PDB file of C-alpha atoms in Angstrom:
ATOM      1  CA  ASP A   1       0.224   0.040   0.079  1.00  0.00           C
ATOM      2  CA  ALA A   2       1.164   3.618  -0.563  1.00  0.00           C
ATOM      3  CA  GLY A   3       2.383   5.320   2.486  1.00  0.00           C
ATOM      4  CA  ILE A   4      -0.637   7.349   3.205  1.00  0.00           C
ATOM      5  CA  THR A   5      -1.921   7.801   6.894  1.00  0.00           C
ATOM      6  CA  GLN A   6      -5.017   9.645   7.907  1.00  0.00           C
ATOM      7  CA  SER A   7      -5.467  10.902  11.618  1.00  0.00           C
ATOM      8  CA  PRO A   8      -7.668  10.385  13.635  1.00  0.00           C
ATOM      9  CA  ARG A   9      -9.354   7.201  12.384  1.00  0.00           C
ATOM     10  CA  HIS A  10     -12.487   7.846  14.307  1.00  0.00           C
ATOM     11  CA  LYS A  11     -13.859  11.264  15.917  1.00  0.00           C
ATOM     12  CA  VAL A  12     -17.131  12.145  17.694  1.00  0.00           C
ATOM     13  CA  THR A  13     -17.626  15.806  18.128  1.00  0.00           C
ATOM     14  CA  GLU A  14     -20.147  18.323  18.968  1.00  0.00           C
ATOM     15  CA  THR A  15     -22.049  20.729  16.753  1.00  0.00           C
ATOM     16  CA  GLY A  16     -20.593  24.041  16.398  1.00  0.00           C
ATOM     17  CA  THR A  17     -16.777  22.885  17.122  1.00  0.00           C
ATOM     18  CA  PRO A  18     -13.884  23.141  14.978  1.00  0.00           C
ATOM     19  CA  VAL A  19     -12.259  19.887  13.463  1.00  0.00           C
ATOM     20  CA  THR A  20      -9.170  19.200  11.658  1.00  0.00           C
ATOM     21  CA  LEU A  21      -8.350  16.137   9.785  1.00  0.00           C
ATOM     22  CA  ARG A  22      -4.772  15.225   8.864  1.00  0.00           C
ATOM     23  CA  CYS A  23      -3.497  13.412   5.749  1.00  0.00           C
ATOM     24  CA  HIS A  24       0.035  12.434   5.676  1.00  0.00           C
ATOM     25  CA  GLN A  25       2.123  10.858   2.785  1.00  0.00           C
ATOM     26  CA  THR A  26       5.478   9.561   2.676  1.00  0.00           C
ATOM     27  CA  GLU A  27       5.424   9.014  -1.328  1.00  0.00           C
ATOM     28  CA  ASN A  28       6.304  12.636  -2.183  1.00  0.00           C
ATOM     29  CA  HIS A  29       3.129  12.704  -4.608  1.00  0.00           C
ATOM     30  CA  ARG A  30       2.255  16.084  -6.120  1.00  0.00           C
ATOM     31  CA  TYR A  31      -1.591  15.918  -5.453  1.00  0.00           C
ATOM     32  CA  MET A  32      -3.457  15.389  -2.575  1.00  0.00           C
ATOM     33  CA  TYR A  33      -7.311  15.310  -2.223  1.00  0.00           C
ATOM     34  CA  TRP A  34      -9.954  15.192   0.397  1.00  0.00           C
ATOM     35  CA  TYR A  35     -13.289  13.015  -0.452  1.00  0.00           C
ATOM     36  CA  ARG A  36     -16.420  12.598   1.681  1.00  0.00           C
ATOM     37  CA  GLN A  37     -18.356   9.259   1.303  1.00  0.00           C
ATOM     38  CA  ASP A  38     -22.138   9.112   1.916  1.00  0.00           C
ATOM     39  CA  PRO A  39     -24.286   6.154   1.137  1.00  0.00           C
ATOM     40  CA  GLY A  40     -26.138   6.951  -2.170  1.00  0.00           C
ATOM     41  CA  HIS A  41     -23.597   9.574  -3.157  1.00  0.00           C
ATOM     42  CA  GLY A  42     -20.415   7.633  -3.767  1.00  0.00           C
ATOM     43  CA  LEU A  43     -17.205   9.551  -3.488  1.00  0.00           C
ATOM     44  CA  ARG A  44     -17.398  13.269  -3.607  1.00  0.00           C
ATOM     45  CA  LEU A  45     -14.325  15.793  -3.828  1.00  0.00           C
ATOM     46  CA  ILE A  46     -14.264  18.417  -1.070  1.00  0.00           C
ATOM     47  CA  HIS A  47     -10.875  20.032  -1.947  1.00  0.00           C
ATOM     48  CA  TYR A  48      -7.714  18.975  -3.494  1.00  0.00           C
ATOM     49  CA  SER A  49      -4.211  20.262  -3.650  1.00  0.00           C
ATOM     50  CA  TYR A  50      -1.663  20.206  -6.779  1.00  0.00           C
ATOM     51  CA  GLY A  51       1.401  21.691  -4.863  1.00  0.00           C
ATOM     52  CA  VAL A  52       2.428  23.292  -1.584  1.00  0.00           C
ATOM     53  CA  LYS A  53       0.029  26.234  -0.903  1.00  0.00           C
ATOM     54  CA  ASP A  54      -1.877  25.458  -4.016  1.00  0.00           C
ATOM     55  CA  THR A  55      -5.358  24.398  -3.466  1.00  0.00           C
ATOM     56  CA  ASP A  56      -8.795  24.322  -5.214  1.00  0.00           C
ATOM     57  CA  LYS A  57     -12.455  23.541  -4.443  1.00  0.00           C
ATOM     58  CA  GLY A  58     -14.133  20.399  -5.314  1.00  0.00           C
ATOM     59  CA  GLU A  59     -17.878  19.803  -5.618  1.00  0.00           C
ATOM     60  CA  VAL A  60     -18.808  19.958  -2.063  1.00  0.00           C
ATOM     61  CA  SER A  61     -16.471  22.575  -0.546  1.00  0.00           C
ATOM     62  CA  ASP A  62     -19.019  24.638   1.577  1.00  0.00           C
ATOM     63  CA  GLY A  63     -18.208  24.535   5.359  1.00  0.00           C
ATOM     64  CA  TYR A  64     -14.501  23.175   4.697  1.00  0.00           C
ATOM     65  CA  SER A  65     -11.048  24.628   4.518  1.00  0.00           C
ATOM     66  CA  VAL A  66      -7.772  22.835   3.505  1.00  0.00           C
ATOM     67  CA  SER A  67      -4.082  23.841   4.085  1.00  0.00           C
ATOM     68  CA  ARG A  68      -1.090  22.119   2.519  1.00  0.00           C
ATOM     69  CA  SER A  69       2.127  23.848   3.983  1.00  0.00           C
ATOM     70  CA  LYS A  70       4.298  20.742   3.309  1.00  0.00           C
ATOM     71  CA  THR A  71       4.246  18.315   0.411  1.00  0.00           C
ATOM     72  CA  GLU A  72       3.527  15.449   2.857  1.00  0.00           C
ATOM     73  CA  ASP A  73       0.596  16.997   4.651  1.00  0.00           C
ATOM     74  CA  PHE A  74      -2.684  17.941   3.889  1.00  0.00           C
ATOM     75  CA  LEU A  75      -5.294  19.178   6.476  1.00  0.00           C
ATOM     76  CA  LEU A  76      -9.003  19.409   6.413  1.00  0.00           C
ATOM     77  CA  THR A  77     -10.540  21.721   8.734  1.00  0.00           C
ATOM     78  CA  LEU A  78     -14.279  21.957   9.580  1.00  0.00           C
ATOM     79  CA  GLU A  79     -14.542  25.605  10.977  1.00  0.00           C
ATOM     80  CA  SER A  80     -18.023  24.765  12.683  1.00  0.00           C
ATOM     81  CA  ALA A  81     -19.006  21.182  12.400  1.00  0.00           C
ATOM     82  CA  THR A  82     -22.720  20.602  11.619  1.00  0.00           C
ATOM     83  CA  SER A  83     -24.653  17.202  11.605  1.00  0.00           C
ATOM     84  CA  SER A  84     -24.648  17.153   7.580  1.00  0.00           C
ATOM     85  CA  GLN A  85     -21.018  16.725   8.024  1.00  0.00           C
ATOM     86  CA  THR A  86     -21.168  13.592   9.545  1.00  0.00           C
ATOM     87  CA  SER A  87     -19.446  11.247   7.058  1.00  0.00           C
ATOM     88  CA  VAL A  88     -16.271   8.900   6.487  1.00  0.00           C
ATOM     89  CA  TYR A  89     -13.605  11.098   4.998  1.00  0.00           C
ATOM     90  CA  PHE A  90     -10.894   9.856   2.499  1.00  0.00           C
ATOM     91  CA  CYS A  91      -7.543  11.410   1.504  1.00  0.00           C
ATOM     92  CA  ALA A  92      -6.017  10.399  -1.418  1.00  0.00           C
ATOM     93  CA  ILE A  93      -2.857  10.980  -3.186  1.00  0.00           C
ATOM     94  CA  SER A  94      -1.875  10.950  -7.021  1.00  0.00           C
ATOM     95  CA  GLY A  95       0.742  12.001  -9.304  1.00  0.00           C
ATOM     96  CA  GLY A  96       3.583   9.660  -8.606  1.00  0.00           C
ATOM     97  CA  GLN A  97       5.237   7.200 -11.302  1.00  0.00           C
ATOM     98  CA  THR A  98       2.082   6.686 -13.038  1.00  0.00           C
ATOM     99  CA  ASP A  99       0.916  10.357 -12.750  1.00  0.00           C
ATOM    100  CA  THR A 100      -2.953   9.555 -12.519  1.00  0.00           C
ATOM    101  CA  GLU A 101      -3.304   6.690 -10.234  1.00  0.00           C
ATOM    102  CA  ALA A 102      -5.211   7.756  -6.704  1.00  0.00           C
ATOM    103  CA  PHE A 103      -4.231   5.838  -3.735  1.00  0.00           C
ATOM    104  CA  PHE A 104      -6.737   6.031  -0.538  1.00  0.00           C
ATOM    105  CA  GLY A 105      -5.888   6.633   2.984  1.00  0.00           C
ATOM    106  CA  GLN A 106      -7.855   4.315   5.293  1.00  0.00           C
ATOM    107  CA  GLY A 107     -10.659   6.783   6.006  1.00  0.00           C
ATOM    108  CA  THR A 108     -11.560   8.828   8.817  1.00  0.00           C
ATOM    109  CA  ARG A 109     -15.173   8.259  10.430  1.00  0.00           C
ATOM    110  CA  LEU A 110     -16.683  11.687  11.761  1.00  0.00           C
ATOM    111  CA  THR A 111     -19.720  11.973  13.727  1.00  0.00           C
ATOM    112  CA  VAL A 112     -21.048  15.297  14.331  1.00  0.00           C
ATOM    113  CA  VAL A 113     -23.779  15.215  17.118  1.00  0.00           C
TER     114      VAL A 113
ATOM    115  CA  GLY B   1     -20.920  20.755 -13.671  1.00  0.00           C
ATOM    116  CA  GLU B   2     -19.178  17.735 -14.941  1.00  0.00           C
ATOM    117  CA  ASN B   3     -20.354  14.446 -13.677  1.00  0.00           C
ATOM    118  CA  VAL B   4     -19.945  10.365 -14.125  1.00  0.00           C
ATOM    119  CA  GLU B   5     -23.225   8.471 -14.276  1.00  0.00           C
ATOM    120  CA  GLN B   6     -23.146   4.627 -13.099  1.00  0.00           C
ATOM    121  CA  HIS B   7     -25.267   1.827 -13.398  1.00  0.00           C
ATOM    122  CA  PRO B   8     -26.658  -0.322 -12.002  1.00  0.00           C
ATOM    123  CA  SER B   9     -26.542   0.772  -8.282  1.00  0.00           C
ATOM    124  CA  THR B  10     -26.640  -2.766  -7.265  1.00  0.00           C
ATOM    125  CA  LEU B  11     -26.102  -6.064  -9.090  1.00  0.00           C
ATOM    126  CA  SER B  12     -26.660  -9.590  -7.954  1.00  0.00           C
ATOM    127  CA  VAL B  13     -25.130 -12.471  -9.969  1.00  0.00           C
ATOM    128  CA  GLN B  14     -24.628 -16.432  -9.328  1.00  0.00           C
ATOM    129  CA  GLU B  15     -21.121 -17.523  -8.900  1.00  0.00           C
ATOM    130  CA  GLY B  16     -19.512 -18.060 -12.417  1.00  0.00           C
ATOM    131  CA  ASP B  17     -21.534 -15.854 -14.095  1.00  0.00           C
ATOM    132  CA  SER B  18     -20.346 -12.426 -15.903  1.00  0.00           C
ATOM    133  CA  ALA B  19     -20.984  -9.116 -14.387  1.00  0.00           C
ATOM    134  CA  VAL B  20     -20.982  -5.829 -16.218  1.00  0.00           C
ATOM    135  CA  ILE B  21     -21.111  -2.100 -14.799  1.00  0.00           C
ATOM    136  CA  LYS B  22     -21.502   0.852 -16.890  1.00  0.00           C
ATOM    137  CA  CYS B  23     -20.533   4.412 -16.745  1.00  0.00           C
ATOM    138  CA  THR B  24     -21.063   7.523 -18.804  1.00  0.00           C
ATOM    139  CA  TYR B  25     -18.987  10.936 -18.497  1.00  0.00           C
ATOM    140  CA  SER B  26     -19.657  14.446 -19.673  1.00  0.00           C
ATOM    141  CA  ASP B  27     -16.384  15.845 -19.784  1.00  0.00           C
ATOM    142  CA  SER B  28     -15.042  15.735 -23.307  1.00  0.00           C
ATOM    143  CA  ALA B  29     -11.387  16.110 -22.035  1.00  0.00           C
ATOM    144  CA  SER B  30     -11.364  13.347 -19.596  1.00  0.00           C
ATOM    145  CA  ASN B  31      -8.871  10.958 -20.693  1.00  0.00           C
ATOM    146  CA  TYR B  32      -8.304   8.620 -17.918  1.00  0.00           C
ATOM    147  CA  PHE B  33     -10.706   6.119 -16.435  1.00  0.00           C
ATOM    148  CA  PRO B  34      -9.985   3.983 -13.419  1.00  0.00           C
ATOM    149  CA  TRP B  35     -12.084   1.515 -11.720  1.00  0.00           C
ATOM    150  CA  TYR B  36     -11.933   0.892  -7.713  1.00  0.00           C
ATOM    151  CA  LYS B  37     -13.272  -1.714  -5.572  1.00  0.00           C
ATOM    152  CA  GLN B  38     -14.119  -1.060  -2.298  1.00  0.00           C
ATOM    153  CA  GLU B  39     -14.893  -3.995   0.414  1.00  0.00           C
ATOM    154  CA  LEU B  40     -16.835  -3.278   3.264  1.00  0.00           C
ATOM    155  CA  GLY B  41     -15.169  -1.149   5.948  1.00  0.00           C
ATOM    156  CA  LYS B  42     -11.966  -0.490   3.790  1.00  0.00           C
ATOM    157  CA  ARG B  43     -10.448   2.047   1.560  1.00  0.00           C
ATOM    158  CA  PRO B  44     -10.888   2.055  -2.255  1.00  0.00           C
ATOM    159  CA  GLN B  45      -8.474   0.066  -4.356  1.00  0.00           C
ATOM    160  CA  LEU B  46      -7.518   0.623  -7.864  1.00  0.00           C
ATOM    161  CA  ILE B  47      -8.368  -2.715  -9.857  1.00  0.00           C
ATOM    162  CA  ILE B  48      -7.840  -1.510 -13.426  1.00  0.00           C
ATOM    163  CA  ASP B  49      -7.767   1.544 -15.666  1.00  0.00           C
ATOM    164  CA  ILE B  50      -7.787   2.556 -19.177  1.00  0.00           C
ATOM    165  CA  ARG B  51      -6.466   5.713 -21.020  1.00  0.00           C
ATOM    166  CA  SER B  52      -8.282   7.524 -23.908  1.00  0.00           C
ATOM    167  CA  ASN B  53      -5.761   6.073 -26.471  1.00  0.00           C
ATOM    168  CA  VAL B  54      -7.115   2.507 -25.835  1.00  0.00           C
ATOM    169  CA  GLY B  55     -10.219   0.958 -26.429  1.00  0.00           C
ATOM    170  CA  GLU B  56      -9.915  -2.188 -24.211  1.00  0.00           C
ATOM    171  CA  LYS B  57      -7.841  -3.570 -21.584  1.00  0.00           C
ATOM    172  CA  LYS B  58      -7.766  -6.878 -20.015  1.00  0.00           C
ATOM    173  CA  ASP B  59      -6.378  -8.245 -16.478  1.00  0.00           C
ATOM    174  CA  GLN B  60      -7.252 -11.679 -15.816  1.00  0.00           C
ATOM    175  CA  ARG B  61     -10.966 -12.198 -15.072  1.00  0.00           C
ATOM    176  CA  ILE B  62     -11.485  -8.080 -15.363  1.00  0.00           C
ATOM    177  CA  ALA B  63     -11.580  -6.068 -18.484  1.00  0.00           C
ATOM    178  CA  VAL B  64     -12.522  -2.575 -19.276  1.00  0.00           C
ATOM    179  CA  THR B  65     -13.905  -1.210 -22.355  1.00  0.00           C
ATOM    180  CA  LEU B  66     -13.970   2.546 -23.450  1.00  0.00           C
ATOM    181  CA  ASN B  67     -16.045   4.177 -26.320  1.00  0.00           C
ATOM    182  CA  LYS B  68     -14.864   8.072 -26.361  1.00  0.00           C
ATOM    183  CA  THR B  69     -17.425   8.906 -29.231  1.00  0.00           C
ATOM    184  CA  ALA B  70     -20.180   8.027 -26.750  1.00  0.00           C
ATOM    185  CA  LYS B  71     -18.404   8.888 -23.910  1.00  0.00           C
ATOM    186  CA  HIS B  72     -19.004   5.705 -22.036  1.00  0.00           C
ATOM    187  CA  PHE B  73     -16.974   2.880 -20.276  1.00  0.00           C
ATOM    188  CA  SER B  74     -17.592  -0.673 -18.733  1.00  0.00           C
ATOM    189  CA  LEU B  75     -16.145  -2.814 -16.255  1.00  0.00           C
ATOM    190  CA  HIS B  76     -16.428  -6.478 -17.153  1.00  0.00           C
ATOM    191  CA  ILE B  77     -15.952  -9.404 -14.341  1.00  0.00           C
ATOM    192  CA  THR B  78     -16.165 -12.742 -15.946  1.00  0.00           C
ATOM    193  CA  GLU B  79     -16.311 -15.921 -13.797  1.00  0.00           C
ATOM    194  CA  THR B  80     -17.381 -14.241 -10.602  1.00  0.00           C
ATOM    195  CA  GLN B  81     -16.427 -15.324  -7.314  1.00  0.00           C
ATOM    196  CA  PRO B  82     -17.706 -14.574  -3.851  1.00  0.00           C
ATOM    197  CA  GLU B  83     -14.596 -12.500  -3.220  1.00  0.00           C
ATOM    198  CA  ASP B  84     -15.726  -9.988  -5.841  1.00  0.00           C
ATOM    199  CA  SER B  85     -18.560  -8.971  -3.832  1.00  0.00           C
ATOM    200  CA  ALA B  86     -17.836  -5.348  -3.031  1.00  0.00           C
ATOM    201  CA  VAL B  87     -18.709  -1.676  -4.212  1.00  0.00           C
ATOM    202  CA  TYR B  88     -17.174  -0.611  -7.431  1.00  0.00           C
ATOM    203  CA  PHE B  89     -16.813   2.906  -8.427  1.00  0.00           C
ATOM    204  CA  CYS B  90     -15.678   4.061 -11.848  1.00  0.00           C
ATOM    205  CA  ALA B  91     -14.099   7.493 -12.267  1.00  0.00           C
ATOM    206  CA  ALA B  92     -13.035  10.055 -15.050  1.00  0.00           C
ATOM    207  CA  SER B  93     -10.212  12.602 -14.935  1.00  0.00           C
ATOM    208  CA  LEU B  94     -11.499  16.083 -15.006  1.00  0.00           C
ATOM    209  CA  GLY B  95     -10.225  17.901 -17.998  1.00  0.00           C
ATOM    210  CA  GLY B  96      -6.697  17.691 -18.768  1.00  0.00           C
ATOM    211  CA  SER B  97      -5.871  17.721 -15.097  1.00  0.00           C
ATOM    212  CA  GLN B  98      -3.790  14.560 -14.245  1.00  0.00           C
ATOM    213  CA  GLY B  99      -5.137  12.864 -11.260  1.00  0.00           C
ATOM    214  CA  ASN B 100      -8.263  15.112 -10.601  1.00  0.00           C
ATOM    215  CA  LEU B 101     -10.965  12.598 -10.512  1.00  0.00           C
ATOM    216  CA  ILE B 102     -14.717  12.560 -10.561  1.00  0.00           C
ATOM    217  CA  PHE B 103     -16.221   9.336  -9.188  1.00  0.00           C
ATOM    218  CA  GLY B 104     -19.697   7.777  -9.957  1.00  0.00           C
ATOM    219  CA  LYS B 105     -21.847   6.859  -7.110  1.00  0.00           C
ATOM    220  CA  GLY B 106     -21.025   3.045  -6.962  1.00  0.00           C
ATOM    221  CA  THR B 107     -22.349  -0.318  -7.824  1.00  0.00           C
ATOM    222  CA  LYS B 108     -22.960  -2.735  -5.060  1.00  0.00           C
ATOM    223  CA  LEU B 109     -21.998  -6.194  -6.436  1.00  0.00           C
ATOM    224  CA  SER B 110     -23.183  -9.442  -4.654  1.00  0.00           C
ATOM    225  CA  VAL B 111     -21.852 -12.678  -5.945  1.00  0.00           C
ATOM    226  CA  LYS B 112     -23.996 -15.561  -4.567  1.00  0.00           C
ATOM    227  CA  PRO B 113     -22.195 -19.130  -4.050  1.00  0.00           C
TER     228      PRO B 113
END
């Protein structure tokens, strides 16, 4: 498996609190992504990064912000968590040898109560 | 916006039969089409991919076909086995962006012994 880890793996938080999820890679891949996975919706892109300090919005970016200050780390922040943000969050990386193949992290299950 | 439609959402087959999952995409500039398999509670993993300059690709019991004119691509699994049971996602690259993928909503495949 590609060297990609997410933390935490599970989190329960209260509505209105800030939450930060971390994605760390050891593959030196250029691209990093945050997806959320919900039943009936598949994998939906939240934000992605194409380099250090270079990020862009995906299809469901409202309520989320990201930062990438180092190649290996991509942070996803929920400024004020809502119940609709209860989901499984996957980080992915690409841009290695095959350039386009994306590798996924193990996922983070976030519950907002 | 751009999208990928995937059908069917659920598919049940007998062991040994073939399974076919179909996807259509909207972005004419898409040039990379991967398929991912996600077992229950695990991360999506790439099983096969195809690029726009190829019409068909095979890997043992799995094959993918691409029709760029019609903007659709399909996954074919022959001689299905119980361990093929999982959720399968198709994806298409967005524009010329390497690695920026948009996913279908997934197909839950059940292989009955």
